[in-house]
PDB file of C-alpha atoms in Angstrom:
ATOM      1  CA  UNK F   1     106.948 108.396  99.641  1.00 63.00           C
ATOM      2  CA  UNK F   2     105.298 107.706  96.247  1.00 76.00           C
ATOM      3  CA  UNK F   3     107.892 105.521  95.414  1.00 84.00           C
ATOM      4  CA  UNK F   4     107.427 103.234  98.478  1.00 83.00           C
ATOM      5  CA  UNK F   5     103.630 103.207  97.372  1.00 84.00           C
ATOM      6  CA  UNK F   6     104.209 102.098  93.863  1.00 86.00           C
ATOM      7  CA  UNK F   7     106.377  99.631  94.695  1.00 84.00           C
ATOM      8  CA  UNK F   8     104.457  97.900  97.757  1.00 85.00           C
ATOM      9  CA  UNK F   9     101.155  98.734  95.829  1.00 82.00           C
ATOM     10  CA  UNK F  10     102.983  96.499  92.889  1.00 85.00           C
ATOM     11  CA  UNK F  11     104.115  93.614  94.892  1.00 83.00           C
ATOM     12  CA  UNK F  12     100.307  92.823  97.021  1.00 84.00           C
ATOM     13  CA  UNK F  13      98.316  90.633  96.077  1.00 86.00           C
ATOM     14  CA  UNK F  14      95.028  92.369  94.582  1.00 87.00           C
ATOM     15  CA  UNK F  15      92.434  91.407  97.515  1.00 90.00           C
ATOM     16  CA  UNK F  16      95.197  93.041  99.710  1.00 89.00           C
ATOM     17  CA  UNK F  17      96.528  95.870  97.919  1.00 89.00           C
ATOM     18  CA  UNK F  18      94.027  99.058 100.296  1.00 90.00           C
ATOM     19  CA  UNK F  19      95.188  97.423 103.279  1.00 92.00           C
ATOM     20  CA  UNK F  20      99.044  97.237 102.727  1.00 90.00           C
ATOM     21  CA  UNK F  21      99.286 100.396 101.081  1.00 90.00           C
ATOM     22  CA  UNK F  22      97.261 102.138 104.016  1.00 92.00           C
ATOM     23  CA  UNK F  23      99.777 100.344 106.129  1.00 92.00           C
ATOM     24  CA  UNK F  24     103.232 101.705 104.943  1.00 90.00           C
ATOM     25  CA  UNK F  25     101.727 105.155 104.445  1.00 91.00           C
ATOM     26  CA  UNK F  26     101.060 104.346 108.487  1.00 94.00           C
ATOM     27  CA  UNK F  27     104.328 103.613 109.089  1.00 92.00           C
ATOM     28  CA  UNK F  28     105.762 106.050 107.459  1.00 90.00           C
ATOM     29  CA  UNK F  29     104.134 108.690 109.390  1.00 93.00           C
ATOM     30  CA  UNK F  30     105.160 107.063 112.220  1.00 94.00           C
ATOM     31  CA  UNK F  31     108.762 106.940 111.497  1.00 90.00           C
ATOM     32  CA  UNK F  32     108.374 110.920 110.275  1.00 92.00           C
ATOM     33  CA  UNK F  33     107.039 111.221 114.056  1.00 94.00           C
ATOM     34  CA  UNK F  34     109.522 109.400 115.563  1.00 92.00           C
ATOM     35  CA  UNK F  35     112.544 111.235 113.150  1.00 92.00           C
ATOM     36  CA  UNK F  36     111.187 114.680 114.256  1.00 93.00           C
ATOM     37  CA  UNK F  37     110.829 113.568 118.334  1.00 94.00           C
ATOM     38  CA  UNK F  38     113.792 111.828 118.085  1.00 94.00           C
ATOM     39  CA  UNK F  39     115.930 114.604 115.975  1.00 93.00           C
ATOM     40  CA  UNK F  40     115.013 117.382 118.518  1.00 93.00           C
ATOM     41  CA  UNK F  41     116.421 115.766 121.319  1.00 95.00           C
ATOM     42  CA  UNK F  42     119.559 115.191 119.408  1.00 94.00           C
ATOM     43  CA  UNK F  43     119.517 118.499 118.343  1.00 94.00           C
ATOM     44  CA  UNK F  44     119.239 120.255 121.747  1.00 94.00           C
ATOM     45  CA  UNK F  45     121.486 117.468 123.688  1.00 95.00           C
ATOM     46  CA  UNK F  46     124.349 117.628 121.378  1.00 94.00           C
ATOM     47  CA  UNK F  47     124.777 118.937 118.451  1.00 94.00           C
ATOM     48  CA  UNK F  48     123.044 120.561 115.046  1.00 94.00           C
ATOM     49  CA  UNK F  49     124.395 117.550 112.961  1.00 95.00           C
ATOM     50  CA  UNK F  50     123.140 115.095 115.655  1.00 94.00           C
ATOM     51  CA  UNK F  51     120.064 114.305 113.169  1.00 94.00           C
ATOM     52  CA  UNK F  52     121.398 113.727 110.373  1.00 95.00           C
ATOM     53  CA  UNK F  53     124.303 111.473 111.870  1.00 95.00           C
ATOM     54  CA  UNK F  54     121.271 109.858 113.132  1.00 94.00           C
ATOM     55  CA  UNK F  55     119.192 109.315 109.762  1.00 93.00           C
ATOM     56  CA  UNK F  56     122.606 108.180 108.331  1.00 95.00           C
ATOM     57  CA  UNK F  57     123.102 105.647 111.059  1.00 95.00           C
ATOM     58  CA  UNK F  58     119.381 104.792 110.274  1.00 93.00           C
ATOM     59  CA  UNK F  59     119.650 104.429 106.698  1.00 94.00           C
ATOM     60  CA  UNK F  60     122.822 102.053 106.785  1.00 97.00           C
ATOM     61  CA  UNK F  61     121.023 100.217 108.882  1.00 96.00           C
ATOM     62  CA  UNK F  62     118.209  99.280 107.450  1.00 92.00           C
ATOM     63  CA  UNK F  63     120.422  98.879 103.912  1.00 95.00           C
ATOM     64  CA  UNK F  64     121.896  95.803 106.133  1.00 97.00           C
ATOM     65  CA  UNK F  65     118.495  94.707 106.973  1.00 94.00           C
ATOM     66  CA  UNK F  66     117.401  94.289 103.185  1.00 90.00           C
ATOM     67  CA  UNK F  67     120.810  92.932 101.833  1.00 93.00           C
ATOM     68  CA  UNK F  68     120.094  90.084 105.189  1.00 94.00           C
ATOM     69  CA  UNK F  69     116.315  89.792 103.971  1.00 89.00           C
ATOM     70  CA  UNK F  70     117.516  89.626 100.149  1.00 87.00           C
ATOM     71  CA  UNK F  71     120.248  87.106 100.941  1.00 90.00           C
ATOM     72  CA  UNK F  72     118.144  84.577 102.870  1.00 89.00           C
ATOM     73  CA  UNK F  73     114.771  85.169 100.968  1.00 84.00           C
ATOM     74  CA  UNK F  74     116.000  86.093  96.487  1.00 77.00           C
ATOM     75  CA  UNK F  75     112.934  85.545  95.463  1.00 72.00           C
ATOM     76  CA  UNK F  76     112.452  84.394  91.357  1.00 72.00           C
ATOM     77  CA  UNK F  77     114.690  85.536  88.960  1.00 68.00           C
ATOM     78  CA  UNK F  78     113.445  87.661  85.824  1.00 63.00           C
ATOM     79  CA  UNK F  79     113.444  85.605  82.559  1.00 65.00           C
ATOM     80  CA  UNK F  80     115.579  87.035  79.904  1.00 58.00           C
TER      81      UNK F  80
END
C-alpha cells in the first residue's frame, strides 16, 4: 500500500496530489472489500485455494492491462 502511495503521490501534479492520493487509498479499500466478499464465496462454493486462484487470475490480469496502457501510452524516456 505505501508503495502505491509514493508512487501516485510522485506522479500528480502538486495542486492535485490530496485528492489522488485520497483516491487510490479509496480504491484500494474497495478492492480489499471486494477480495474478502468475493474470496468467501469462493471459499465456501469450491474450494480453500479458490482465492488465491482468484487473486492470481486478478493479478495477471491487470499485468496485461499495464503492459496494453504502457504500449499505447510510453510516456518520455529518462535522459542518460
Amino acid at each position: 500500500m505505501a508503495a502505491s502511495v509514493t508512487l501516485v503521490g510522485q506522479e500528480a501534479a502538486p495542486e492535485e496530489r490530496g485528492a489522488i492520493v485520497s483516491m487510490n487509498s479509496f480504491f484500494g479499500a474497495l478492492g480489499i472489500f471486494f477480495a474478502f466478499a468475493i474470496g468467501g464465496r469462493l471459499f465456501d462454493a469450491y474450494a480453500p485455494s479458490a482465492p488465491f486462484i482468484m487473486a492470481g487470475v486478478v493479478q495477471v490480469l491487470l499485468f496485461v492491462v499495464a503492459l496494453l496502457v504502457r504500449i499505447a501510452s510510453p510516456g518520455e524516456r529518462p535522459a542518460g
